[in-house]
mmCIF file of C-alpha atoms and ligand atoms in Angstrom:
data_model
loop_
_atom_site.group_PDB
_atom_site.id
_atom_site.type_symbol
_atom_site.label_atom_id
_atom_site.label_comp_id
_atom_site.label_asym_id
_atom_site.label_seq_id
_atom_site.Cartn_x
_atom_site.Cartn_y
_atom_site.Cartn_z
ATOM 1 C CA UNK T 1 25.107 -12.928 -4.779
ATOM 2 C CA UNK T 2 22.566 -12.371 -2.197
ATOM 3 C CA UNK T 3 20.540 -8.898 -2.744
ATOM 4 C CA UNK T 4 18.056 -6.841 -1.318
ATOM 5 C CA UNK T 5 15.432 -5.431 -3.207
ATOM 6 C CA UNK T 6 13.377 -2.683 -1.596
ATOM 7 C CA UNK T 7 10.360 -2.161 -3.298
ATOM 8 C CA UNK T 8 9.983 -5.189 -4.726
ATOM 9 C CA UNK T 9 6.349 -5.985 -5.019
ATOM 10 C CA UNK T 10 6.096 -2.981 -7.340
ATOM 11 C CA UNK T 11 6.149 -2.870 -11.328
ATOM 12 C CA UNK T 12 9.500 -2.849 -11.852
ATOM 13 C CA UNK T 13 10.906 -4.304 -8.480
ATOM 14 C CA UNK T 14 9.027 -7.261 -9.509
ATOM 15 C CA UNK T 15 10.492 -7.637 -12.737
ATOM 16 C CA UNK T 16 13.810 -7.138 -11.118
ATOM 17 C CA UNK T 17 13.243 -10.057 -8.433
ATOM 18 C CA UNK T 18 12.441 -12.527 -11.680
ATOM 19 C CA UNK T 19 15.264 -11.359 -13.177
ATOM 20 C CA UNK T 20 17.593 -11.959 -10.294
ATOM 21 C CA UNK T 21 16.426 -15.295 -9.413
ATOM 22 C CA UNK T 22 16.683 -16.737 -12.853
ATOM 23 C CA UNK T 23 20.275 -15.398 -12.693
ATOM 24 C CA UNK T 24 20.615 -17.567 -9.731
ATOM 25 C CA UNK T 25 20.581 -14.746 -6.788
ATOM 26 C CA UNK T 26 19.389 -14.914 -3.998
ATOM 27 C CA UNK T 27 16.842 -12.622 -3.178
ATOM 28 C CA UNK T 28 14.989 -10.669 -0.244
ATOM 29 C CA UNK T 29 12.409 -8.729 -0.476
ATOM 30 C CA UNK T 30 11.500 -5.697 1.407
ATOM 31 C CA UNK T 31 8.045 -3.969 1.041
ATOM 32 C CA UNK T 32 4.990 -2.812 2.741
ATOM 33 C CA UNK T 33 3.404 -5.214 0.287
ATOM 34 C CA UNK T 34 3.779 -8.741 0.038
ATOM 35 C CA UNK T 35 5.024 -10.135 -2.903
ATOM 36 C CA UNK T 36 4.577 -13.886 -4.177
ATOM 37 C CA UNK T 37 4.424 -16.462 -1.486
ATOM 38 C CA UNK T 38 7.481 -18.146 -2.927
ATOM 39 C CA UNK T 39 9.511 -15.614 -2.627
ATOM 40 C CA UNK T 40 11.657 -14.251 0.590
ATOM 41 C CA UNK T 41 9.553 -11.215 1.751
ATOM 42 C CA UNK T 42 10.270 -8.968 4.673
ATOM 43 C CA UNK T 43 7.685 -6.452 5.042
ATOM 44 C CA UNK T 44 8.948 -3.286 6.319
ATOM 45 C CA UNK T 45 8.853 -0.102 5.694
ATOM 46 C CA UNK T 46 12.431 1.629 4.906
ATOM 47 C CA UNK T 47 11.382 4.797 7.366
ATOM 48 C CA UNK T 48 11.933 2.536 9.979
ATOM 49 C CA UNK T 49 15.964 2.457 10.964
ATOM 50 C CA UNK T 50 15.211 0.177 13.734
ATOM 51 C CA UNK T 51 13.546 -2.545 11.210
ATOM 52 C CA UNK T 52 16.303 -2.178 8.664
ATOM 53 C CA UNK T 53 19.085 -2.451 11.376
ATOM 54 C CA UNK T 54 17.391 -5.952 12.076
ATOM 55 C CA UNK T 55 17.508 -6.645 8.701
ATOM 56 C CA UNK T 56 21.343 -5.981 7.956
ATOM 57 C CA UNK T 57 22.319 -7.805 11.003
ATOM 58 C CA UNK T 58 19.836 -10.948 9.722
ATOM 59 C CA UNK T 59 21.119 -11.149 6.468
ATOM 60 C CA UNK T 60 24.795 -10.505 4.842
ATOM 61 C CA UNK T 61 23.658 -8.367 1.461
ATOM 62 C CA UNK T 62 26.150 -7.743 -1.359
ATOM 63 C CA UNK T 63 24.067 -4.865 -2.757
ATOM 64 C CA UNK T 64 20.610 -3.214 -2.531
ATOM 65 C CA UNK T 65 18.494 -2.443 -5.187
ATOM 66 C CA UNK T 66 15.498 0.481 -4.384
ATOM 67 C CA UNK T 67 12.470 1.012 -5.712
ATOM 68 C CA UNK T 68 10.212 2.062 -3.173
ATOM 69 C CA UNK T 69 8.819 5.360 -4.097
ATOM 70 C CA UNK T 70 5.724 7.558 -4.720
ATOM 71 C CA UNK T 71 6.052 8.319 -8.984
ATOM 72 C CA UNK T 72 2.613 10.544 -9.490
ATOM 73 C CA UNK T 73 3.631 13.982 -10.575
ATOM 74 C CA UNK T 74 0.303 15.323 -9.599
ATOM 75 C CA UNK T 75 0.328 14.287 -6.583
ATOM 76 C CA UNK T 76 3.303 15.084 -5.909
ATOM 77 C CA UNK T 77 2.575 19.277 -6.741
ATOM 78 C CA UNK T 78 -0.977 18.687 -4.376
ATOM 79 C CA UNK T 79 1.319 16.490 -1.363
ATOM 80 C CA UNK T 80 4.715 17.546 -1.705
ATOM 81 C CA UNK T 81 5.020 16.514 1.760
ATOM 82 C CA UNK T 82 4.277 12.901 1.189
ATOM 83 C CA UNK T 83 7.390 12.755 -1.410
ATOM 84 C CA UNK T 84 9.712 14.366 0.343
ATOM 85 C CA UNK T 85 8.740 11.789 3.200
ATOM 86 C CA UNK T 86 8.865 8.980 1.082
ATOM 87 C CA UNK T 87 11.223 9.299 -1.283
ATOM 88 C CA UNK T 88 13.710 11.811 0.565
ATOM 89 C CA UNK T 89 13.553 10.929 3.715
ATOM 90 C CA UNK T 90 13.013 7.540 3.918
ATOM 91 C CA UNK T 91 15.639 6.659 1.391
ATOM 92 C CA UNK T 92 18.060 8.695 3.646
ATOM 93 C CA UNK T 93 17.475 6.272 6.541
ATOM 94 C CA UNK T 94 17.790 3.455 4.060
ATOM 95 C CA UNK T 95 20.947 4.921 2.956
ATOM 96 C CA UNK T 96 22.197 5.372 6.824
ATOM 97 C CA UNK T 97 21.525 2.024 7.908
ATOM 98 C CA UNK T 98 23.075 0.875 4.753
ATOM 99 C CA UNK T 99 26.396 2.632 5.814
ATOM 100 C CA UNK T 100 25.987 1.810 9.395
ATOM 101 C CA UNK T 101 25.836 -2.295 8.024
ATOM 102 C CA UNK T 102 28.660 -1.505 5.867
ATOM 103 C CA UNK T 103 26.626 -2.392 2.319
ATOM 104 C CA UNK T 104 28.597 -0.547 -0.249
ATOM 105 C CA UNK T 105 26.731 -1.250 -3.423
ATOM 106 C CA UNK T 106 23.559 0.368 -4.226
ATOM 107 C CA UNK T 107 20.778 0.657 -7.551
ATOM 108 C CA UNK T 108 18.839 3.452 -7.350
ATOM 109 C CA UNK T 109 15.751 4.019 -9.650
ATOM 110 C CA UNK T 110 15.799 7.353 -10.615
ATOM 111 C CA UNK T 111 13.919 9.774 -13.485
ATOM 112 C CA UNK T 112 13.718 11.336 -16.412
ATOM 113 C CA UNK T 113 11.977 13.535 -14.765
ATOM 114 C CA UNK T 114 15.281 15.256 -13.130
ATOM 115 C CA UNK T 115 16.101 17.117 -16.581
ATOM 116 C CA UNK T 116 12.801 18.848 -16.442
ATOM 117 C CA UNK T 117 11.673 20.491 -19.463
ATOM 118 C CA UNK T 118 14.228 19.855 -22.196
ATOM 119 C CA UNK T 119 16.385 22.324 -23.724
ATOM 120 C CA UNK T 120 17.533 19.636 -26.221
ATOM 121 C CA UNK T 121 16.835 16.037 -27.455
ATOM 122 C CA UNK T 122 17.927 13.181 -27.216
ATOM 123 C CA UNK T 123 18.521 13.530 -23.563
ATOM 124 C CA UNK T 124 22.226 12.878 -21.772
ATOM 125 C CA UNK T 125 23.061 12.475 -18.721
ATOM 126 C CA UNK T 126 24.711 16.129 -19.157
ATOM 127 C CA UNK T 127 22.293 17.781 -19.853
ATOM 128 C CA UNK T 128 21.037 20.404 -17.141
ATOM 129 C CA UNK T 129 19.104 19.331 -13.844
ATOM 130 C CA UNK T 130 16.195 21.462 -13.627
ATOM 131 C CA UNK T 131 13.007 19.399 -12.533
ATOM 132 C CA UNK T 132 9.762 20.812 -12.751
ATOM 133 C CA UNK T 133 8.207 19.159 -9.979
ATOM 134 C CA UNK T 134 8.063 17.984 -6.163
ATOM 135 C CA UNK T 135 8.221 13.953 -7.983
ATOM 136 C CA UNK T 136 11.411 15.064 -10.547
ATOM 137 C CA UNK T 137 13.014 17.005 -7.101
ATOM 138 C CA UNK T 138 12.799 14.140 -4.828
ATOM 139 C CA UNK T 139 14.824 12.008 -7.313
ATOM 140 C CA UNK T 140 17.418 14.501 -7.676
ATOM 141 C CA UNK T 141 17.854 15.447 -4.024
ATOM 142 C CA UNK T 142 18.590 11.693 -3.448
ATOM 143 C CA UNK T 143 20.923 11.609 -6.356
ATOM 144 C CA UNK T 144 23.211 14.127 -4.628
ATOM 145 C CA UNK T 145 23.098 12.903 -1.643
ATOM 146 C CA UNK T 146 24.582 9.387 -3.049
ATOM 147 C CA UNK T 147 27.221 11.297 -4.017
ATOM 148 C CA UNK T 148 27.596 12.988 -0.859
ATOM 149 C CA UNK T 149 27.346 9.259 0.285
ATOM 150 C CA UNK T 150 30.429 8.251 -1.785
ATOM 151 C CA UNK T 151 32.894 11.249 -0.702
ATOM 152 C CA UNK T 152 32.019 10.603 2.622
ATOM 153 C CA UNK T 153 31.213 6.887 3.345
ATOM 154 C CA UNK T 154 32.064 5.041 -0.229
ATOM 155 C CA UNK T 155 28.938 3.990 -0.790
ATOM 156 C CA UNK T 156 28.673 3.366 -4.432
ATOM 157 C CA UNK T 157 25.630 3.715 -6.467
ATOM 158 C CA UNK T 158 24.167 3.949 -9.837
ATOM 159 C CA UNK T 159 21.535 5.811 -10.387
ATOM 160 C CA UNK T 160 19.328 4.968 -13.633
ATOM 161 C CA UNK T 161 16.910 7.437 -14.835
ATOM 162 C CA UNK T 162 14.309 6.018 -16.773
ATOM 163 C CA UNK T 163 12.338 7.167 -19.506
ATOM 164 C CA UNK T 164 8.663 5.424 -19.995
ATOM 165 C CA UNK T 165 8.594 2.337 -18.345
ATOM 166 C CA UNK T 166 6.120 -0.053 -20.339
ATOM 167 C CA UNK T 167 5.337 -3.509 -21.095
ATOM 168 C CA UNK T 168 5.103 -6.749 -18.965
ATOM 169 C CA UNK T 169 7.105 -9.992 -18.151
ATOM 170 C CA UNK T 170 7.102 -11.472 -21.955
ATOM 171 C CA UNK T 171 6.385 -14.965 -19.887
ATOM 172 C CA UNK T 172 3.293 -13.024 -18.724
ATOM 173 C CA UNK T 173 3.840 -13.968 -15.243
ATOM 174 C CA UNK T 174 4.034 -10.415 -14.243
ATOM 175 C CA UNK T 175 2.673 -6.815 -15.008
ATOM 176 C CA UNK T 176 1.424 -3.312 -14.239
ATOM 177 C CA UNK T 177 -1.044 -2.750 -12.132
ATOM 178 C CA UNK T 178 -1.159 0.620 -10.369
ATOM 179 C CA UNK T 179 -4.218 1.694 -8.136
ATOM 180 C CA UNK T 180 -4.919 4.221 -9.364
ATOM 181 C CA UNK T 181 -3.595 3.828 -13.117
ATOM 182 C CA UNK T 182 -2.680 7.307 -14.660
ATOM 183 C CA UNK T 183 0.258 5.914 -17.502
ATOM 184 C CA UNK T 184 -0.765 5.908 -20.897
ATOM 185 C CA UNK T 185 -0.193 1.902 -22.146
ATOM 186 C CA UNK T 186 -2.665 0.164 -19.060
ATOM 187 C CA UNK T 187 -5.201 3.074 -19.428
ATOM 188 C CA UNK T 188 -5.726 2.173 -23.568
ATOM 189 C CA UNK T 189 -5.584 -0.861 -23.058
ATOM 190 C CA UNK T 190 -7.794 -1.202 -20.550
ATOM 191 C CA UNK T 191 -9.863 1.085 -23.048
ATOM 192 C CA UNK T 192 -9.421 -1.650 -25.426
ATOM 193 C CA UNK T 193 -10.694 -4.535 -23.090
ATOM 194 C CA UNK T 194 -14.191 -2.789 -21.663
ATOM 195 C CA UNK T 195 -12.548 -2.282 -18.316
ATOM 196 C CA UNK T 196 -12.986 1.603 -19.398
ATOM 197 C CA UNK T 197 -15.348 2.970 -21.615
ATOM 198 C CA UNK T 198 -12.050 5.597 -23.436
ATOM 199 C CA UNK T 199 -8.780 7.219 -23.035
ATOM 200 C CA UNK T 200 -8.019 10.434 -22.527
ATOM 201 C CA UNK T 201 -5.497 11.855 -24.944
ATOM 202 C CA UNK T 202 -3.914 14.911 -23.052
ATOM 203 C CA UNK T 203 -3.892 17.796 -25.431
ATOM 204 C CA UNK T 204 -3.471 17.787 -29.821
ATOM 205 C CA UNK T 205 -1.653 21.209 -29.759
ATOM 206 C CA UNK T 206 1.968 20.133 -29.036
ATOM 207 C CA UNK T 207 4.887 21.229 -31.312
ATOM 208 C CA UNK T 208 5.448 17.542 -32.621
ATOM 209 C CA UNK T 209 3.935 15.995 -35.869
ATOM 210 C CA UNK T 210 0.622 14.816 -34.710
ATOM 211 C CA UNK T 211 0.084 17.646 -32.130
ATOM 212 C CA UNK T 212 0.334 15.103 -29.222
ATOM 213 C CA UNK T 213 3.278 14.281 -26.860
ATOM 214 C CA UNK T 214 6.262 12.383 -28.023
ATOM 215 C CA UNK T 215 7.427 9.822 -25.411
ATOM 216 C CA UNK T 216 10.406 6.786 -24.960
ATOM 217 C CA UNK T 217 9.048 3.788 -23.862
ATOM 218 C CA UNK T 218 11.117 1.332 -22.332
ATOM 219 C CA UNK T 219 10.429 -1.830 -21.851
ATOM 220 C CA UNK T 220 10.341 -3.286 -18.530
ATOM 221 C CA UNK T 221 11.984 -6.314 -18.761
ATOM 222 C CA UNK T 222 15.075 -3.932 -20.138
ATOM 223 C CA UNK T 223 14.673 -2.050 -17.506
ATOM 224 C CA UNK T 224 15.165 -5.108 -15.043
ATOM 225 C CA UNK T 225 18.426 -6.030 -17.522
ATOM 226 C CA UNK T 226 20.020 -2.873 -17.192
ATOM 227 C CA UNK T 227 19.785 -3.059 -13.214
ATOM 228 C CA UNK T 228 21.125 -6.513 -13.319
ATOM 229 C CA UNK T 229 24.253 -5.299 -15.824
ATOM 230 C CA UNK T 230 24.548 -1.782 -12.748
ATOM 231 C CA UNK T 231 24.912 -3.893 -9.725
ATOM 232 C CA UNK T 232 27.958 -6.523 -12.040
ATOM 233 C CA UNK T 233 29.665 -3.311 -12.200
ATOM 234 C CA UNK T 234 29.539 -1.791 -9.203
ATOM 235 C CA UNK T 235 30.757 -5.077 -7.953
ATOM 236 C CA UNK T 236 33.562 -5.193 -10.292
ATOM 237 C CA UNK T 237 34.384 -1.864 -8.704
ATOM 238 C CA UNK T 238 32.776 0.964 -11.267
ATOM 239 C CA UNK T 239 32.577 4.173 -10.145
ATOM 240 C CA UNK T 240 29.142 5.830 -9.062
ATOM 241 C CA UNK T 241 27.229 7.077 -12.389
ATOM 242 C CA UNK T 242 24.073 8.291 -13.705
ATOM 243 C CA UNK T 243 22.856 6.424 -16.719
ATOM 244 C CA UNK T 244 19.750 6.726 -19.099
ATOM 245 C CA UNK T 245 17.364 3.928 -19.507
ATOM 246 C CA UNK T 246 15.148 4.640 -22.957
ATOM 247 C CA UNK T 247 15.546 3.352 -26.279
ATOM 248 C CA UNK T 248 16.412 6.441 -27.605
ATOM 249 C CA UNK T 249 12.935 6.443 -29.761
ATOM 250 C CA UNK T 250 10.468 8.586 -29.728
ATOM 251 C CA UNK T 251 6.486 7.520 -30.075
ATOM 252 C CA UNK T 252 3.507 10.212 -30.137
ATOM 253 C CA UNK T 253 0.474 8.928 -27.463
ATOM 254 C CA UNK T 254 -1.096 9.040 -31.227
ATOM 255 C CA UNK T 255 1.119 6.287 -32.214
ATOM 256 C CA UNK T 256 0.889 4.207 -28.991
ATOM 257 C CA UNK T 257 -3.020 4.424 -29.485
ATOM 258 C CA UNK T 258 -2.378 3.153 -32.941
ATOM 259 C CA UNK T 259 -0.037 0.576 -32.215
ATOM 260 C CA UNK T 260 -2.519 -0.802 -29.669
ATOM 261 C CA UNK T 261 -5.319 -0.879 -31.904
ATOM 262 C CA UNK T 262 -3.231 -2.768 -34.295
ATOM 263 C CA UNK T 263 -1.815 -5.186 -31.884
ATOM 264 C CA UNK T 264 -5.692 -5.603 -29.979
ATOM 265 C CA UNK T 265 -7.617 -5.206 -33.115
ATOM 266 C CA UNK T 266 -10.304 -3.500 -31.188
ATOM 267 C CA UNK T 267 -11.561 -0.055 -31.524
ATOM 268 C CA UNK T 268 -10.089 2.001 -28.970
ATOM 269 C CA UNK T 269 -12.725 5.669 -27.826
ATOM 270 C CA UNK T 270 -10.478 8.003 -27.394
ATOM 271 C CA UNK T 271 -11.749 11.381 -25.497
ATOM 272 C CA UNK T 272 -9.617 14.328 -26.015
ATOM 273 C CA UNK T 273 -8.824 17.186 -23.629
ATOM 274 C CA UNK T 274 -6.686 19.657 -22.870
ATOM 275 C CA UNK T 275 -2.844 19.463 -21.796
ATOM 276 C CA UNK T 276 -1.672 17.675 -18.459
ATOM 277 C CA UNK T 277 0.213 20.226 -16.384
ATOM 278 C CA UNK T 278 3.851 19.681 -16.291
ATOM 279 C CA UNK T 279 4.056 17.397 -19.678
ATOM 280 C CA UNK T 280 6.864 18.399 -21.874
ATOM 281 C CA UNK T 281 6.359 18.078 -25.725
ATOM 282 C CA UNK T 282 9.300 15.453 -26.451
ATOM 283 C CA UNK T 283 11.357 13.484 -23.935
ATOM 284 C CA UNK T 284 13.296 11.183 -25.918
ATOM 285 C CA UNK T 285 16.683 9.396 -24.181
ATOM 286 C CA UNK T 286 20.409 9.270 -25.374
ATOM 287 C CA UNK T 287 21.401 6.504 -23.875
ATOM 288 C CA UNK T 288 24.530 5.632 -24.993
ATOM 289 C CA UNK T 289 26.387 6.034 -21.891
ATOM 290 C CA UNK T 290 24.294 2.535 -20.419
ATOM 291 C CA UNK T 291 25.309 0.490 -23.918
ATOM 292 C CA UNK T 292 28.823 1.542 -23.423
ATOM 293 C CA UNK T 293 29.770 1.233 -19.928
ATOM 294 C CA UNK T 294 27.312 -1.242 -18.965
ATOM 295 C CA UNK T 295 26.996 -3.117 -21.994
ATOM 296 C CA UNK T 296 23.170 -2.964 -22.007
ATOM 297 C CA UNK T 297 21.127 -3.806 -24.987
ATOM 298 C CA UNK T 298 17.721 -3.498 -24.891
ATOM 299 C CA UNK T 299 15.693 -6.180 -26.357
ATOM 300 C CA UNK T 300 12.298 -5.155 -27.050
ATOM 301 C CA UNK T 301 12.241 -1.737 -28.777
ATOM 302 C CA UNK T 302 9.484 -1.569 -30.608
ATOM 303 C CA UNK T 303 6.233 -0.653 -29.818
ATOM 304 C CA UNK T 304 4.406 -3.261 -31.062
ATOM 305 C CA UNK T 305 6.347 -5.795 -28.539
ATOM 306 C CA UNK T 306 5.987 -3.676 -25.563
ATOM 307 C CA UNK T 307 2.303 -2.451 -26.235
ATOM 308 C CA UNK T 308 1.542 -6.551 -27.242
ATOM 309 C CA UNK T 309 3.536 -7.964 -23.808
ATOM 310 C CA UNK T 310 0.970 -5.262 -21.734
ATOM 311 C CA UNK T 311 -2.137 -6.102 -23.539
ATOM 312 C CA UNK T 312 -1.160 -10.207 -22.889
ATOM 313 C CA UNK T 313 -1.539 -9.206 -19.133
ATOM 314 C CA UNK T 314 -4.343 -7.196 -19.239
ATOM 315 C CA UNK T 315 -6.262 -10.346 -21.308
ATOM 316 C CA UNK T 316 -4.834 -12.546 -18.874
ATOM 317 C CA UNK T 317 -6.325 -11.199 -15.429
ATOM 318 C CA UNK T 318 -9.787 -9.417 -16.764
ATOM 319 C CA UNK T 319 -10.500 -9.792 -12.653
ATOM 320 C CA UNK T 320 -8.506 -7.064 -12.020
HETATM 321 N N1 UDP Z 1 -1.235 10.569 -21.417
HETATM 322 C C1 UDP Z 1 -2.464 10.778 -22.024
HETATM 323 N N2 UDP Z 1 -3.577 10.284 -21.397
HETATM 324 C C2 UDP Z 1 -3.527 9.577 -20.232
HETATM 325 C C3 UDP Z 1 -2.264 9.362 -19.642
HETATM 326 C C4 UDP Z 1 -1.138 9.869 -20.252
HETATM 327 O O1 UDP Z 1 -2.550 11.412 -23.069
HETATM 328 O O2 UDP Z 1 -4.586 9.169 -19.742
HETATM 329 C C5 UDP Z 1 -0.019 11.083 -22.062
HETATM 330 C C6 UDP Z 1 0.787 12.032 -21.190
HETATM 331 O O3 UDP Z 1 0.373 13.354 -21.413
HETATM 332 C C7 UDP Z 1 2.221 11.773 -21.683
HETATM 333 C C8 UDP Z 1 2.186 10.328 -22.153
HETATM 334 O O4 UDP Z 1 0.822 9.986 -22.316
HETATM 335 O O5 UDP Z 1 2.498 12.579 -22.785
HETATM 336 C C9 UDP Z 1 2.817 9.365 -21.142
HETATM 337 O O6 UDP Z 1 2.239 9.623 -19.882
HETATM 338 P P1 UDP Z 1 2.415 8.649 -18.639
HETATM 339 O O7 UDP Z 1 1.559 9.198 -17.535
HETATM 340 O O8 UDP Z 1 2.177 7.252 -19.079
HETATM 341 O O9 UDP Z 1 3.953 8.759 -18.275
HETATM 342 P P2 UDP Z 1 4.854 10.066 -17.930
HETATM 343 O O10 UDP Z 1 5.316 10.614 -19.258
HETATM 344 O O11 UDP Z 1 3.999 11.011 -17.163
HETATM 345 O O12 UDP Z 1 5.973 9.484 -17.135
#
């Protein structure tokens, strides 16, 4: 199949382009970022209509796969404006130009962060939309307009709403690397290399066992599976669907600084300080719906594997 993968220089894009061309796809890239040199990059920026109209005529896709979006909650309540630009707006034109090329098939990276606070856990895909922020909002908007998008035009999508995405490429090719970082795993461990002197643990007075949040860390390269298993059945014809991506565990940011001074065996400073704005207690995935209709089966669910695949990439580039 020949795809297009918007946002594909990022985290999970990334993982998502290995993934496809060791499947044998053929890939294109489309970012404002280049990606490696050997692989098919377009840079281009999906506001632009004219660009992506260019695009579609160059190249025949079977489906798109998008990434390409601003994921800072904080920013997003100081620059609201800047996410509804981004990941609103500009996925809108995407989405036009898609239906004006007559691409039918689409992979969507959506949240978690639509349920807003919980009123239960584990999280389905039932469970009420109410997000809590400008970051959660954006995802949702776009969610119903892809089904807007279907009634109107049949353009099929899946949306995946992922939990904590962690880890790296277990070949260590590939990683995280945000600028700045704010997610928990690269800002230990990076506390556990000298890159940082501590980590910030967000508040200790949380209704959970230890006091601290309780979080579901997925694995990247899981993350990059379940995509691959989406797009096989929208092919095959599925219907458009919401799915979780988590491993249905939870882990307190206590654990996860345990785990990493286990798997680093160095001491980790850890600073603590009040709550984060906006940070539920315990957002923990049921996702069922994903293993049954798309057959996915995560691989690397514990902590230790996904905390030990992230510190392999942050020993293997200390330039960064
Ligand atoms: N967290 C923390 N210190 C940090 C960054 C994050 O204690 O420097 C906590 C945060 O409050 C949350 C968990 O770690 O409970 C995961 O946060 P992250 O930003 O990695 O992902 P999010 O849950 O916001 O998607």
């Amino acid at each position: 199949m020949k795809y297009l993968v918007v946002g594909g220089a990022g985290y999970i894009g990334s993982h998502m382009v290995k993934h496809l061309l060791s499947d044998g796809h053929e890939v294109v890239v489309a970012d404002t970022v280049a990606t490696a040199p050997d692989i098919e990059w377009v840079e281009l920026d999906i506001a632009d209509a004219r660009a992506l109209d260019r695009l579609f005529a160059d190249y025949h896709f079977d489906a798109v796969f998008h990434f390409a979006s601003h994921i800072q909650v904080g920013e997003s309540v100081s620059d609201p404006g800047k996410y509804y630009q981004n990941n609103v707006a500009a996925t809108l034109t995407l989405l036009e130009a898609m239906v004006r090329a007559d691409i039918k098939h689409l992979v969507f990276s959506s949240t978690a962060a639509v349920y807003g606070d919980p009123q239960y856990v584990p999280i389905d895909e039932q469970h009420p939309k109410a997000p809590i922020n400008p970051y959660g909002r954006s995802k949702w908007m776009v969610e119903q307009i892809l089904e807007d998008f279907d009634r109107a035009y049949g353009l099929k999508s899946v949306r995946l709403r992922y939990f904590n995405a962690a880890g790296a490429d277990p070949e260590g090719l590939l990683g995280e690397c945000h600028e700045p970082e704010t997610h928990l795993i690269p800002l230990i461990l990076q506390a556990a290399s000298g890159r940082r002197a501590a980590v910030t643990v967000f508040g200790h007075d949380y209704d959970t066992p230890d006091g601290t949040c309780i979080r579901d860390y997925v694995h990247v390269a899981d993350l990059a599976s379940a995509h691959a298993l989406a797009v096989e059945y929208l092919l095959q014809g599925g219907a458009s669907a919401s799915f979780n991506l988590g491993n249905g565990l939870g882990f307190s940011v206590q654990e996860v600084i345990d785990a990493a001074r286990a798997v680093t065996g160095r001491p980790i400073q850890v600073i603590e300080t009040s709550r984060r704005e906006g940070d539920p207690a315990t957002l923990v995935a049921d996702a069922q719906r994903a293993k049954k209709v798309l057959g996915w089966q995560p691989r690397f669910a514990g902590l230790e594997e996904i905390v030990g695949h992230a510190w392999n990439w942050e020993r293997k580039y200390p330039w960064r």
